[in-house]
Amino acid sequence: MVDVRVPLERRRGPHRQGQYGPRRGPVHSWLRKTDKESPNRDSSRRSVDRSRRWADSCGDPERLPWAFRHPLPAALVALKPAPPARGIRNRPATPGSPTMATLTTNDGVELHYDVAGTGPPLVLVHGWNQTAALFERQVAGLSDRFQVITFDLRGHGESERPDHGYRIARYAMDLHTVIDKVAGQPAHVLGHSMGCCVLWSYFDLFAGDGIKKAVFVDMMTHPIANPAFTEQQVADYGSILSPEAFFGVFNGLTAGAAAQVVPGLIDGMVTENISTEDKAWLLAENARMPGPLSAREFFTDILADWRDVPPRINRPSLYIAGEGSFIPISATRWAAEQTPGAQFESIPAGEGGNHFMFIENPDRFNRLVSEFLTTT
C-alpha cells in the first residue's frame, strides 16, 4: 500500500476514484489515496514541497487551530450540513436589564442589538462567525460604568440573514448606523478578531468620525502568508495562514460542512482550562451562522490587508493580545506600534490568554478595557 498525496491540480471538482483516510498530517496532507501508486507522484511531491515552503513562511504551524493545519478532504465537505443550532440562552442574567431591539440599515437589513447600563456609550463588535451574546461578561462587568451596546452583525445571531453584504466595508457601515441610531453620540468601540477589521475599515472609510476611543483585541493586519515576506515581516503582520489552509476551510464552509470545520477552529482558540459549559456555549453560538454565509465572510476577512490603516488612526487606541493565541503576539504589538500613541497589553496564556480571553478571563480583560476608557 502506497500513501500518495493528491496534487493541487487534481483537487478541482468531484473526485471519482481513490479512498480517503482520516484527517492527519501537516497542512499539505489534504487528501490521501491508498489504492495504488499514483502516476502523478512527482507532481504530488512538487505540490507537497510548495506547501512546505508556505508552511515554513508561516512560522510555527502547531500554533494554528487544528482545522487550519488539517483542511477538510472532499469526502467530508460533501456531507449534509447539520441544522443551525440555537445559541444557549439560559445564561446568568446581566445587570441593567438589557434593552433588546432592532434597527434597519440603509440597505434594508434588520440588525438585532442590546443596550445595558448608563454612562458613556461603548459598542462591542464581535468576530467572524460569532454573536453579540458572547460579550455577556463584558455587559455584566462594564454596564455599571458604560452604556454597553452589543449587536449581531448581519447573518449572525438574532440579526437578519440577507443574501448580500457580507463584506468588511459593509459591516463598517452597519457599525456607523449603530453608533448613529443607538448611541446617538460619539462612542467608545471595541472589536474582537474580525471585529478589529471592521474597526480598521471604519477608520478607513470615516476617519474615526463618531469614535472616542478604540480597543482592538487579538487580530493581525495581513493574515495570508506571502513567500516574499521576511521572517520579521511574517511576525509583524501575522501572516501565518497558507493559501492551502485558507481554501481548505473556505471550501468546507462553502460546501456546507461547517459542523466539521468550526469545532476544529474553536479548539485552537481556547485554553485547555476553559469550562465544558463555556466551550459548549461558544460552539453553539458559532453554529448559528449558515456555512455558505460564513464562508463569504471568511473570504473577505482573511484575504484583506490592513497594514496601511493603523498609522492613520486618529483616536486613542488600546491593543490587547492573548499570549497563548494562534495569532502571534508580535502581530498585535506591531499594529499597536504603528498606531499613533496606542497602548499595548497582553494576557498570559496561563491566565486564559487565548483568542477568547474575554470569556476565559473576563475580570482581567474588563479591567484593562475600563482603565483605558476611563483614563483621560
mmCIF file of N, CA and C in Angstrom, residues 82-200:
data_model
loop_
_atom_site.group_PDB
_atom_site.id
_atom_site.type_symbol
_atom_site.label_atom_id
_atom_site.label_comp_id
_atom_site.label_asym_id
_atom_site.label_seq_id
_atom_site.Cartn_x
_atom_site.Cartn_y
_atom_site.Cartn_z
ATOM 1 N N ALA A 82 -25.216 19.999 9.260
ATOM 2 C CA ALA A 82 -26.107 19.911 10.403
ATOM 3 C C ALA A 82 -26.969 21.168 10.453
ATOM 4 N N PRO A 83 -28.202 21.061 10.957
ATOM 5 C CA PRO A 83 -29.040 22.261 11.054
ATOM 6 C C PRO A 83 -28.429 23.262 12.012
ATOM 7 N N PRO A 84 -28.577 24.555 11.736
ATOM 8 C CA PRO A 84 -28.008 25.567 12.629
ATOM 9 C C PRO A 84 -28.530 25.404 14.047
ATOM 10 N N ALA A 85 -27.616 25.446 15.016
ATOM 11 C CA ALA A 85 -28.008 25.316 16.414
ATOM 12 C C ALA A 85 -28.393 26.673 16.971
ATOM 13 N N ARG A 86 -29.342 26.673 17.841
ATOM 14 C CA ARG A 86 -29.688 27.901 18.527
ATOM 15 C C ARG A 86 -28.692 28.146 19.641
ATOM 16 N N GLY A 87 -28.376 29.374 19.882
ATOM 17 C CA GLY A 87 -27.434 29.694 20.949
ATOM 18 C C GLY A 87 -28.009 29.349 22.310
ATOM 19 N N ILE A 88 -27.148 29.065 23.261
ATOM 20 C CA ILE A 88 -27.578 28.764 24.616
ATOM 21 C C ILE A 88 -28.023 30.067 25.260
ATOM 22 N N ARG A 89 -29.279 30.149 25.626
ATOM 23 C CA ARG A 89 -29.825 31.404 26.129
ATOM 24 C C ARG A 89 -30.056 31.395 27.638
ATOM 25 N N ASN A 90 -29.907 30.239 28.288
ATOM 26 C CA ASN A 90 -30.124 30.198 29.727
ATOM 27 C C ASN A 90 -28.850 30.552 30.475
ATOM 28 N N ARG A 91 -28.277 31.692 30.110
ATOM 29 C CA ARG A 91 -27.076 32.179 30.762
ATOM 30 C C ARG A 91 -27.470 33.080 31.930
ATOM 31 N N PRO A 92 -26.558 33.352 32.882
ATOM 32 C CA PRO A 92 -26.895 34.233 34.000
ATOM 33 C C PRO A 92 -27.330 35.610 33.507
ATOM 34 N N ALA A 93 -28.322 36.175 34.155
ATOM 35 C CA ALA A 93 -28.816 37.495 33.772
ATOM 36 C C ALA A 93 -27.754 38.549 34.036
ATOM 37 N N THR A 94 -27.709 39.545 33.180
ATOM 38 C CA THR A 94 -26.739 40.624 33.343
ATOM 39 C C THR A 94 -27.424 41.829 33.969
ATOM 40 N N PRO A 95 -26.673 42.641 34.702
ATOM 41 C CA PRO A 95 -27.286 43.798 35.360
ATOM 42 C C PRO A 95 -27.717 44.841 34.344
ATOM 43 N N GLY A 96 -28.653 45.671 34.777
ATOM 44 C CA GLY A 96 -29.049 46.776 33.914
ATOM 45 C C GLY A 96 -30.225 46.462 33.017
ATOM 46 N N SER A 97 -30.806 45.249 33.137
ATOM 47 C CA SER A 97 -31.960 44.868 32.328
ATOM 48 C C SER A 97 -31.792 45.288 30.876
ATOM 49 N N PRO A 98 -30.942 44.585 30.101
ATOM 50 C CA PRO A 98 -30.654 44.987 28.725
ATOM 51 C C PRO A 98 -31.917 45.196 27.891
ATOM 52 N N THR A 99 -31.903 46.250 27.120
ATOM 53 C CA THR A 99 -32.995 46.533 26.204
ATOM 54 C C THR A 99 -32.681 45.893 24.863
ATOM 55 N N MET A 100 -33.543 44.979 24.404
ATOM 56 C CA MET A 100 -33.328 44.291 23.142
ATOM 57 C C MET A 100 -34.212 44.928 22.082
ATOM 58 N N ALA A 101 -33.631 45.252 20.949
ATOM 59 C CA ALA A 101 -34.384 45.927 19.899
ATOM 60 C C ALA A 101 -33.740 45.644 18.554
ATOM 61 N N THR A 102 -34.311 46.217 17.507
ATOM 62 C CA THR A 102 -33.760 46.065 16.162
ATOM 63 C C THR A 102 -33.702 47.424 15.484
ATOM 64 N N LEU A 103 -32.824 47.516 14.500
ATOM 65 C CA LEU A 103 -32.765 48.694 13.638
ATOM 66 C C LEU A 103 -32.630 48.209 12.203
ATOM 67 N N THR A 104 -32.915 49.084 11.270
ATOM 68 C CA THR A 104 -32.827 48.732 9.856
ATOM 69 C C THR A 104 -31.735 49.555 9.195
ATOM 70 N N THR A 105 -30.837 48.875 8.495
ATOM 71 C CA THR A 105 -29.729 49.546 7.821
ATOM 72 C C THR A 105 -30.216 50.230 6.546
ATOM 73 N N ASN A 106 -29.347 51.012 5.929
ATOM 74 C CA ASN A 106 -29.760 51.739 4.727
ATOM 75 C C ASN A 106 -29.938 50.841 3.513
ATOM 76 N N ASP A 107 -29.539 49.561 3.628
ATOM 77 C CA ASP A 107 -29.830 48.621 2.539
ATOM 78 C C ASP A 107 -30.913 47.629 2.946
ATOM 79 N N GLY A 108 -31.677 47.987 3.982
ATOM 80 C CA GLY A 108 -32.873 47.232 4.321
ATOM 81 C C GLY A 108 -32.683 45.989 5.151
ATOM 82 N N VAL A 109 -31.590 45.866 5.893
ATOM 83 C CA VAL A 109 -31.327 44.680 6.707
ATOM 84 C C VAL A 109 -31.605 44.991 8.173
ATOM 85 N N GLU A 110 -32.311 44.085 8.831
ATOM 86 C CA GLU A 110 -32.660 44.264 10.239
ATOM 87 C C GLU A 110 -31.566 43.692 11.131
ATOM 88 N N LEU A 111 -30.998 44.542 11.983
ATOM 89 C CA LEU A 111 -29.953 44.130 12.915
ATOM 90 C C LEU A 111 -30.497 44.131 14.334
ATOM 91 N N HIS A 112 -30.150 43.097 15.079
ATOM 92 C CA HIS A 112 -30.554 42.990 16.481
ATOM 93 C C HIS A 112 -29.490 43.624 17.366
ATOM 94 N N TYR A 113 -29.917 44.385 18.363
ATOM 95 C CA TYR A 113 -28.952 44.967 19.293
ATOM 96 C C TYR A 113 -29.507 44.965 20.716
ATOM 97 N N ASP A 114 -28.605 45.034 21.694
ATOM 98 C CA ASP A 114 -28.954 45.115 23.112
ATOM 99 C C ASP A 114 -28.268 46.336 23.712
ATOM 100 N N VAL A 115 -28.918 46.967 24.667
ATOM 101 C CA VAL A 115 -28.345 48.102 25.388
ATOM 102 C C VAL A 115 -28.484 47.838 26.878
ATOM 103 N N ALA A 116 -27.389 48.008 27.629
ATOM 104 C CA ALA A 116 -27.414 47.801 29.075
ATOM 105 C C ALA A 116 -26.585 48.870 29.760
ATOM 106 N N GLY A 117 -27.092 49.382 30.889
ATOM 107 C CA GLY A 117 -26.333 50.322 31.689
ATOM 108 C C GLY A 117 -26.478 51.758 31.234
ATOM 109 N N THR A 118 -25.813 52.641 31.984
ATOM 110 C CA THR A 118 -25.804 54.062 31.667
ATOM 111 C C THR A 118 -24.372 54.573 31.718
ATOM 112 N N GLY A 119 -24.148 55.692 31.068
ATOM 113 C CA GLY A 119 -22.811 56.256 31.025
ATOM 114 C C GLY A 119 -22.368 56.454 29.596
ATOM 115 N N PRO A 120 -21.084 56.694 29.383
ATOM 116 C CA PRO A 120 -20.574 56.847 28.015
ATOM 117 C C PRO A 120 -20.847 55.584 27.197
ATOM 118 N N PRO A 121 -21.333 55.709 25.971
ATOM 119 C CA PRO A 121 -21.628 54.511 25.173
ATOM 120 C C PRO A 121 -20.361 53.751 24.780
ATOM 121 N N LEU A 122 -20.458 52.440 24.861
ATOM 122 C CA LEU A 122 -19.386 51.523 24.467
ATOM 123 C C LEU A 122 -19.994 50.462 23.564
ATOM 124 N N VAL A 123 -19.594 50.448 22.293
ATOM 125 C CA VAL A 123 -20.118 49.493 21.317
ATOM 126 C C VAL A 123 -19.127 48.347 21.164
ATOM 127 N N LEU A 124 -19.617 47.109 21.283
ATOM 128 C CA LEU A 124 -18.783 45.919 21.164
ATOM 129 C C LEU A 124 -19.074 45.229 19.836
ATOM 130 N N VAL A 125 -18.021 44.937 19.078
ATOM 131 C CA VAL A 125 -18.162 44.323 17.749
ATOM 132 C C VAL A 125 -17.540 42.933 17.784
ATOM 133 N N HIS A 126 -18.349 41.920 17.552
ATOM 134 C CA HIS A 126 -17.866 40.537 17.630
ATOM 135 C C HIS A 126 -17.098 40.136 16.379
ATOM 136 N N GLY A 127 -16.533 38.939 16.417
ATOM 137 C CA GLY A 127 -15.695 38.459 15.333
ATOM 138 C C GLY A 127 -16.401 37.539 14.360
ATOM 139 N N TRP A 128 -15.591 36.942 13.478
ATOM 140 C CA TRP A 128 -16.095 36.035 12.444
ATOM 141 C C TRP A 128 -16.873 34.883 13.066
ATOM 142 N N ASN A 129 -18.096 34.685 12.570
ATOM 143 C CA ASN A 129 -18.927 33.550 12.952
ATOM 144 C C ASN A 129 -19.447 33.637 14.385
ATOM 145 N N GLN A 130 -19.174 34.755 15.069
ATOM 146 C CA GLN A 130 -19.563 34.875 16.469
ATOM 147 C C GLN A 130 -20.922 35.566 16.597
ATOM 148 N N THR A 131 -21.315 35.830 17.837
ATOM 149 C CA THR A 131 -22.542 36.579 18.109
ATOM 150 C C THR A 131 -22.300 37.559 19.246
ATOM 151 N N ALA A 132 -23.189 38.524 19.372
ATOM 152 C CA ALA A 132 -23.088 39.502 20.453
ATOM 153 C C ALA A 132 -23.263 38.857 21.816
ATOM 154 N N ALA A 133 -23.951 37.719 21.874
ATOM 155 C CA ALA A 133 -24.191 37.047 23.157
ATOM 156 C C ALA A 133 -22.898 36.684 23.867
ATOM 157 N N LEU A 134 -21.818 36.477 23.112
ATOM 158 C CA LEU A 134 -20.548 36.076 23.714
ATOM 159 C C LEU A 134 -19.927 37.188 24.554
ATOM 160 N N PHE A 135 -20.443 38.400 24.443
ATOM 161 C CA PHE A 135 -19.941 39.511 25.255
ATOM 162 C C PHE A 135 -20.711 39.659 26.568
ATOM 163 N N GLU A 136 -21.451 38.641 26.986
ATOM 164 C CA GLU A 136 -22.298 38.803 28.162
ATOM 165 C C GLU A 136 -21.503 39.184 29.409
ATOM 166 N N ARG A 137 -20.264 38.703 29.518
ATOM 167 C CA ARG A 137 -19.470 39.027 30.709
ATOM 168 C C ARG A 137 -18.902 40.438 30.652
ATOM 169 N N GLN A 138 -18.817 40.995 29.457
ATOM 170 C CA GLN A 138 -18.442 42.396 29.347
ATOM 171 C C GLN A 138 -19.658 43.273 29.674
ATOM 172 N N VAL A 139 -20.836 42.844 29.256
ATOM 173 C CA VAL A 139 -22.051 43.566 29.626
ATOM 174 C C VAL A 139 -22.205 43.567 31.143
ATOM 175 N N ALA A 140 -22.002 42.405 31.756
ATOM 176 C CA ALA A 140 -22.139 42.294 33.207
ATOM 177 C C ALA A 140 -21.086 43.108 33.944
ATOM 178 N N GLY A 141 -19.860 43.126 33.412
ATOM 179 C CA GLY A 141 -18.763 43.763 34.125
ATOM 180 C C GLY A 141 -18.554 45.232 33.835
ATOM 181 N N LEU A 142 -19.163 45.735 32.760
ATOM 182 C CA LEU A 142 -18.894 47.119 32.354
ATOM 183 C C LEU A 142 -20.129 48.019 32.344
ATOM 184 N N SER A 143 -21.321 47.434 32.450
ATOM 185 C CA SER A 143 -22.533 48.245 32.317
ATOM 186 C C SER A 143 -22.820 49.103 33.540
ATOM 187 N N ASP A 144 -22.023 48.966 34.612
ATOM 188 C CA ASP A 144 -22.187 49.877 35.745
ATOM 189 C C ASP A 144 -21.471 51.205 35.505
ATOM 190 N N ARG A 145 -20.619 51.249 34.468
ATOM 191 C CA ARG A 145 -19.864 52.461 34.153
ATOM 192 C C ARG A 145 -20.133 52.983 32.750
ATOM 193 N N PHE A 146 -20.627 52.102 31.884
ATOM 194 C CA PHE A 146 -20.839 52.471 30.482
ATOM 195 C C PHE A 146 -22.228 52.036 30.028
ATOM 196 N N GLN A 147 -22.704 52.686 29.001
ATOM 197 C CA GLN A 147 -23.879 52.186 28.293
ATOM 198 C C GLN A 147 -23.347 51.200 27.254
ATOM 199 N N VAL A 148 -23.441 49.917 27.566
ATOM 200 C CA VAL A 148 -22.839 48.889 26.719
ATOM 201 C C VAL A 148 -23.826 48.486 25.625
ATOM 202 N N ILE A 149 -23.399 48.648 24.396
ATOM 203 C CA ILE A 149 -24.231 48.329 23.232
ATOM 204 C C ILE A 149 -23.599 47.159 22.496
ATOM 205 N N THR A 150 -24.330 46.070 22.390
ATOM 206 C CA THR A 150 -23.871 44.921 21.612
ATOM 207 C C THR A 150 -24.849 44.703 20.465
ATOM 208 N N PHE A 151 -24.340 44.242 19.343
ATOM 209 C CA PHE A 151 -25.232 43.961 18.215
ATOM 210 C C PHE A 151 -24.690 42.798 17.402
ATOM 211 N N ASP A 152 -25.609 42.066 16.793
ATOM 212 C CA ASP A 152 -25.242 40.963 15.906
ATOM 213 C C ASP A 152 -25.046 41.510 14.499
ATOM 214 N N LEU A 153 -23.867 41.285 13.934
ATOM 215 C CA LEU A 153 -23.655 41.635 12.538
ATOM 216 C C LEU A 153 -24.649 40.881 11.659
ATOM 217 N N ARG A 154 -24.920 41.398 10.494
ATOM 218 C CA ARG A 154 -25.848 40.724 9.580
ATOM 219 C C ARG A 154 -25.428 39.274 9.373
ATOM 220 N N GLY A 155 -26.410 38.383 9.371
ATOM 221 C CA GLY A 155 -26.126 36.962 9.199
ATOM 222 C C GLY A 155 -25.780 36.234 10.475
ATOM 223 N N HIS A 156 -25.605 36.965 11.571
ATOM 224 C CA HIS A 156 -25.188 36.377 12.839
ATOM 225 C C HIS A 156 -26.306 36.465 13.877
ATOM 226 N N GLY A 157 -26.264 35.544 14.831
ATOM 227 C CA GLY A 157 -27.143 35.627 15.991
ATOM 228 C C GLY A 157 -28.592 35.859 15.647
ATOM 229 N N GLU A 158 -29.152 36.938 16.216
ATOM 230 C CA GLU A 158 -30.566 37.250 16.034
ATOM 231 C C GLU A 158 -30.828 38.174 14.850
ATOM 232 N N SER A 159 -29.780 38.636 14.185
ATOM 233 C CA SER A 159 -29.975 39.556 13.063
ATOM 234 C C SER A 159 -30.448 38.830 11.809
ATOM 235 N N GLU A 160 -30.974 39.604 10.883
ATOM 236 C CA GLU A 160 -31.464 39.052 9.622
ATOM 237 C C GLU A 160 -30.312 38.452 8.820
ATOM 238 N N ARG A 161 -30.633 37.430 8.027
ATOM 239 C CA ARG A 161 -29.645 36.762 7.185
ATOM 240 C C ARG A 161 -29.938 37.049 5.708
ATOM 241 N N PRO A 162 -29.563 38.216 5.225
ATOM 242 C CA PRO A 162 -29.811 38.535 3.815
ATOM 243 C C PRO A 162 -28.838 37.768 2.928
ATOM 244 N N ASP A 163 -29.025 37.873 1.630
ATOM 245 C CA ASP A 163 -28.109 37.202 0.705
ATOM 246 C C ASP A 163 -27.046 38.161 0.181
ATOM 247 N N HIS A 164 -26.884 39.305 0.828
ATOM 248 C CA HIS A 164 -25.913 40.287 0.353
ATOM 249 C C HIS A 164 -25.229 40.966 1.540
ATOM 250 N N GLY A 165 -24.093 41.593 1.247
ATOM 251 C CA GLY A 165 -23.462 42.476 2.227
ATOM 252 C C GLY A 165 -22.463 41.848 3.171
ATOM 253 N N TYR A 166 -21.960 40.652 2.862
ATOM 254 C CA TYR A 166 -21.014 40.000 3.775
ATOM 255 C C TYR A 166 -19.584 40.415 3.439
ATOM 256 N N ARG A 167 -19.354 41.717 3.624
ATOM 257 C CA ARG A 167 -18.043 42.311 3.379
ATOM 258 C C ARG A 167 -17.695 43.222 4.546
ATOM 259 N N ILE A 168 -16.398 43.351 4.813
ATOM 260 C CA ILE A 168 -15.969 44.140 5.960
ATOM 261 C C ILE A 168 -16.421 45.594 5.836
ATOM 262 N N ALA A 169 -16.336 46.167 4.643
ATOM 263 C CA ALA A 169 -16.755 47.560 4.467
ATOM 264 C C ALA A 169 -18.241 47.736 4.772
ATOM 265 N N ARG A 170 -19.060 46.751 4.391
ATOM 266 C CA ARG A 170 -20.489 46.826 4.693
ATOM 267 C C ARG A 170 -20.717 46.743 6.203
ATOM 268 N N TYR A 171 -19.943 45.893 6.876
ATOM 269 C CA TYR A 171 -20.045 45.803 8.334
ATOM 270 C C TYR A 171 -19.665 47.134 8.981
ATOM 271 N N ALA A 172 -18.654 47.804 8.418
ATOM 272 C CA ALA A 172 -18.248 49.101 8.959
ATOM 273 C C ALA A 172 -19.380 50.115 8.821
ATOM 274 N N MET A 173 -20.095 50.058 7.701
ATOM 275 C CA MET A 173 -21.240 50.944 7.523
ATOM 276 C C MET A 173 -22.339 50.599 8.520
ATOM 277 N N ASP A 174 -22.544 49.312 8.773
ATOM 278 C CA ASP A 174 -23.536 48.893 9.766
ATOM 279 C C ASP A 174 -23.150 49.400 11.155
ATOM 280 N N LEU A 175 -21.855 49.339 11.480
ATOM 281 C CA LEU A 175 -21.382 49.880 12.757
ATOM 282 C C LEU A 175 -21.665 51.379 12.837
ATOM 283 N N HIS A 176 -21.435 52.074 11.746
ATOM 284 C CA HIS A 176 -21.723 53.515 11.704
ATOM 285 C C HIS A 176 -23.194 53.769 12.006
ATOM 286 N N THR A 177 -24.068 52.920 11.481
ATOM 287 C CA THR A 177 -25.506 53.052 11.728
ATOM 288 C C THR A 177 -25.832 52.819 13.194
ATOM 289 N N VAL A 178 -25.195 51.822 13.807
ATOM 290 C CA VAL A 178 -25.427 51.537 15.225
ATOM 291 C C VAL A 178 -24.993 52.720 16.086
ATOM 292 N N ILE A 179 -23.826 53.270 15.802
ATOM 293 C CA ILE A 179 -23.350 54.423 16.574
ATOM 294 C C ILE A 179 -24.311 55.598 16.410
ATOM 295 N N ASP A 180 -24.758 55.833 15.199
ATOM 296 C CA ASP A 180 -25.624 56.977 14.914
ATOM 297 C C ASP A 180 -27.014 56.806 15.517
ATOM 298 N N LYS A 181 -27.618 55.629 15.332
ATOM 299 C CA LYS A 181 -29.010 55.434 15.734
ATOM 300 C C LYS A 181 -29.174 54.992 17.182
ATOM 301 N N VAL A 182 -28.220 54.232 17.709
ATOM 302 C CA VAL A 182 -28.376 53.683 19.060
ATOM 303 C C VAL A 182 -27.615 54.515 20.088
ATOM 304 N N ALA A 183 -26.324 54.736 19.848
ATOM 305 C CA ALA A 183 -25.553 55.554 20.786
ATOM 306 C C ALA A 183 -25.996 57.014 20.716
ATOM 307 N N GLY A 184 -26.189 57.516 19.507
ATOM 308 C CA GLY A 184 -26.641 58.885 19.335
ATOM 309 C C GLY A 184 -25.601 59.933 19.654
ATOM 310 N N GLN A 185 -24.378 59.510 19.865
ATOM 311 C CA GLN A 185 -23.273 60.411 20.182
ATOM 312 C C GLN A 185 -21.977 59.645 19.958
ATOM 313 N N PRO A 186 -20.830 60.326 19.932
ATOM 314 C CA PRO A 186 -19.568 59.594 19.785
ATOM 315 C C PRO A 186 -19.425 58.521 20.864
ATOM 316 N N ALA A 187 -18.935 57.361 20.473
ATOM 317 C CA ALA A 187 -18.880 56.209 21.371
ATOM 318 C C ALA A 187 -17.495 55.588 21.386
ATOM 319 N N HIS A 188 -17.181 54.916 22.492
ATOM 320 C CA HIS A 188 -16.034 54.025 22.507
ATOM 321 C C HIS A 188 -16.431 52.777 21.721
ATOM 322 N N VAL A 189 -15.481 52.182 21.002
ATOM 323 C CA VAL A 189 -15.780 50.977 20.226
ATOM 324 C C VAL A 189 -14.691 49.943 20.465
ATOM 325 N N LEU A 190 -15.102 48.708 20.700
ATOM 326 C CA LEU A 190 -14.181 47.580 20.886
ATOM 327 C C LEU A 190 -14.473 46.524 19.839
ATOM 328 N N GLY A 191 -13.437 46.047 19.170
ATOM 329 C CA GLY A 191 -13.587 44.979 18.189
ATOM 330 C C GLY A 191 -12.725 43.791 18.557
ATOM 331 N N HIS A 192 -13.287 42.599 18.443
ATOM 332 C CA HIS A 192 -12.529 41.372 18.695
ATOM 333 C C HIS A 192 -12.346 40.616 17.391
ATOM 334 N N SER A 193 -11.113 40.182 17.114
ATOM 335 C CA SER A 193 -10.810 39.359 15.944
ATOM 336 C C SER A 193 -11.266 40.094 14.680
ATOM 337 N N MET A 194 -12.189 39.517 13.909
ATOM 338 C CA MET A 194 -12.673 40.204 12.722
ATOM 339 C C MET A 194 -13.279 41.554 13.063
ATOM 340 N N GLY A 195 -13.752 41.704 14.300
ATOM 341 C CA GLY A 195 -14.259 42.999 14.735
ATOM 342 C C GLY A 195 -13.201 44.082 14.636
ATOM 343 N N CYS A 196 -11.918 43.706 14.777
ATOM 344 C CA CYS A 196 -10.825 44.666 14.553
ATOM 345 C C CYS A 196 -10.808 45.114 13.100
ATOM 346 N N CYS A 197 -11.036 44.177 12.188
ATOM 347 C CA CYS A 197 -11.069 44.524 10.763
ATOM 348 C C CYS A 197 -12.209 45.493 10.473
ATOM 349 N N VAL A 198 -13.345 45.269 11.137
ATOM 350 C CA VAL A 198 -14.469 46.191 10.979
ATOM 351 C C VAL A 198 -14.065 47.585 11.450
ATOM 352 N N LEU A 199 -13.346 47.642 12.567
ATOM 353 C CA LEU A 199 -12.868 48.932 13.077
ATOM 354 C C LEU A 199 -11.864 49.573 12.125
ATOM 355 N N TRP A 200 -10.918 48.776 11.633
ATOM 356 C CA TRP A 200 -9.942 49.328 10.685
ATOM 357 C C TRP A 200 -10.638 49.871 9.447
#
